[in-house]
């Protein structure tokens, strides 16, 4: 499975951005997907995730109410929409995936994800 994250860019505080994670290979509708981010000089952290059917989504507290993760299994793509962006959201955003037979499965742990995309830079100016 190959993942490619895209959609990053430079935006002003308060703006919205939608990141995409496109997958090729594998069985996309059995892939649970997580979004992570890594800010400069910080550890990579979990942002949120979506189960393979899309029935369940999960968010870290710092994005709750500002983010929405969705997926289009017909397009092999998962989306992370972020609203009301803040300078502290500046980071490289990664999507990761893991095949599972259990819907509603997700993990906030990097080690639980097998496949990773290359990351897309999001920069929020104040």
GROMACS .gro file of C-alpha atoms in nm:
model
  126
    1UNK     CA    1   0.000   0.000   0.000
    2UNK     CA    2   0.135   0.341  -0.095
    3UNK     CA    3  -0.002   0.654   0.065
    4UNK     CA    4   0.037   1.008  -0.056
    5UNK     CA    5  -0.061   1.309   0.151
    6UNK     CA    6  -0.130   1.637  -0.024
    7UNK     CA    7  -0.308   1.967   0.015
    8UNK     CA    8  -0.076   2.145   0.254
    9UNK     CA    9   0.028   2.503   0.210
   10UNK     CA   10   0.073   2.843   0.368
   11UNK     CA   11  -0.243   2.995   0.513
   12UNK     CA   12  -0.332   3.269   0.753
   13UNK     CA   13  -0.463   3.207   1.102
   14UNK     CA   14  -0.835   3.143   1.096
   15UNK     CA   15  -0.832   2.987   0.752
   16UNK     CA   16  -0.938   2.636   0.656
   17UNK     CA   17  -0.749   2.367   0.474
   18UNK     CA   18  -0.833   2.021   0.353
   19UNK     CA   19  -0.561   1.760   0.331
   20UNK     CA   20  -0.598   1.448   0.123
   21UNK     CA   21  -0.447   1.105   0.167
   22UNK     CA   22  -0.462   0.895  -0.147
   23UNK     CA   23  -0.388   0.525  -0.139
   24UNK     CA   24  -0.287   0.278  -0.404
   25UNK     CA   25  -0.252  -0.095  -0.371
   26UNK     CA   26  -0.412  -0.302  -0.101
   27UNK     CA   27  -0.778  -0.309  -0.011
   28UNK     CA   28  -0.860   0.049   0.075
   29UNK     CA   29  -1.194  -0.024   0.234
   30UNK     CA   30  -1.017  -0.239   0.493
   31UNK     CA   31  -0.765   0.030   0.585
   32UNK     CA   32  -0.808   0.229   0.903
   33UNK     CA   33  -0.636   0.563   0.855
   34UNK     CA   34  -0.478   0.798   1.102
   35UNK     CA   35  -0.349   1.150   1.066
   36UNK     CA   36  -0.037   1.256   1.254
   37UNK     CA   37   0.162   1.573   1.259
   38UNK     CA   38   0.511   1.679   1.353
   39UNK     CA   39   0.597   2.036   1.438
   40UNK     CA   40   0.957   2.158   1.430
   41UNK     CA   41   1.158   2.017   1.720
   42UNK     CA   42   0.859   1.824   1.853
   43UNK     CA   43   0.757   1.462   1.857
   44UNK     CA   44   0.512   1.338   1.600
   45UNK     CA   45   0.161   1.331   1.745
   46UNK     CA   46  -0.173   1.180   1.661
   47UNK     CA   47  -0.433   1.419   1.520
   48UNK     CA   48  -0.724   1.191   1.445
   49UNK     CA   49  -0.835   0.880   1.266
   50UNK     CA   50  -1.113   0.711   1.079
   51UNK     CA   51  -1.225   0.350   1.070
   52UNK     CA   52  -1.221   0.158   0.746
   53UNK     CA   53  -1.591   0.206   0.677
   54UNK     CA   54  -1.589   0.565   0.795
   55UNK     CA   55  -1.848   0.491   1.060
   56UNK     CA   56  -1.615   0.606   1.338
   57UNK     CA   57  -1.386   0.903   1.365
   58UNK     CA   58  -1.156   1.007   1.646
   59UNK     CA   59  -0.986   1.335   1.728
   60UNK     CA   60  -0.731   1.461   1.971
   61UNK     CA   61  -0.851   1.733   2.202
   62UNK     CA   62  -0.645   2.003   2.034
   63UNK     CA   63  -0.844   1.967   1.709
   64UNK     CA   64  -1.185   1.865   1.839
   65UNK     CA   65  -1.446   2.095   1.696
   66UNK     CA   66  -1.201   2.226   1.434
   67UNK     CA   67  -1.132   1.914   1.232
   68UNK     CA   68  -1.330   1.662   1.034
   69UNK     CA   69  -1.197   1.340   0.889
   70UNK     CA   70  -1.388   1.170   0.611
   71UNK     CA   71  -1.321   0.915   0.343
   72UNK     CA   72  -1.436   0.827  -0.005
   73UNK     CA   73  -1.366   0.461  -0.053
   74UNK     CA   74  -1.461   0.485  -0.420
   75UNK     CA   75  -1.171   0.729  -0.466
   76UNK     CA   76  -0.932   0.556  -0.225
   77UNK     CA   77  -0.895   0.885  -0.041
   78UNK     CA   78  -0.921   1.009   0.315
   79UNK     CA   79  -0.960   1.377   0.395
   80UNK     CA   80  -0.864   1.589   0.692
   81UNK     CA   81  -1.046   1.919   0.694
   82UNK     CA   82  -0.914   2.168   0.945
   83UNK     CA   83  -1.087   2.493   1.027
   84UNK     CA   84  -0.992   2.795   1.236
   85UNK     CA   85  -0.626   2.714   1.186
   86UNK     CA   86  -0.380   2.847   1.442
   87UNK     CA   87  -0.006   2.911   1.416
   88UNK     CA   88   0.047   2.615   1.649
   89UNK     CA   89  -0.107   2.390   1.385
   90UNK     CA   90   0.205   2.447   1.176
   91UNK     CA   91   0.357   2.105   1.113
   92UNK     CA   92   0.420   1.835   0.860
   93UNK     CA   93   0.105   1.628   0.841
   94UNK     CA   94   0.125   1.257   0.772
   95UNK     CA   95  -0.136   1.000   0.696
   96UNK     CA   96  -0.086   0.642   0.805
   97UNK     CA   97  -0.287   0.328   0.755
   98UNK     CA   98  -0.322  -0.020   0.880
   99UNK     CA   99  -0.527  -0.307   0.751
  100UNK     CA  100  -0.784  -0.440   0.993
  101UNK     CA  101  -1.083  -0.668   0.997
  102UNK     CA  102  -1.237  -0.480   1.288
  103UNK     CA  103  -1.438  -0.177   1.198
  104UNK     CA  104  -1.423   0.109   1.448
  105UNK     CA  105  -1.057   0.017   1.509
  106UNK     CA  106  -0.817   0.303   1.542
  107UNK     CA  107  -0.498   0.377   1.728
  108UNK     CA  108  -0.316   0.689   1.840
  109UNK     CA  109   0.012   0.499   1.845
  110UNK     CA  110   0.248   0.533   1.551
  111UNK     CA  111   0.370   0.176   1.588
  112UNK     CA  112   0.021   0.044   1.516
  113UNK     CA  113   0.026   0.183   1.164
  114UNK     CA  114   0.205  -0.011   0.892
  115UNK     CA  115   0.185   0.223   0.595
  116UNK     CA  116   0.289   0.588   0.593
  117UNK     CA  117   0.268   0.870   0.345
  118UNK     CA  118   0.548   1.119   0.288
  119UNK     CA  119   0.388   1.414   0.466
  120UNK     CA  120   0.260   1.751   0.356
  121UNK     CA  121   0.365   2.081   0.510
  122UNK     CA  122   0.105   2.307   0.667
  123UNK     CA  123   0.220   2.652   0.771
  124UNK     CA  124  -0.016   2.888   0.950
  125UNK     CA  125   0.091   3.250   0.973
  126UNK     CA  126  -0.033   3.482   1.247
   0.00000   0.00000   0.00000
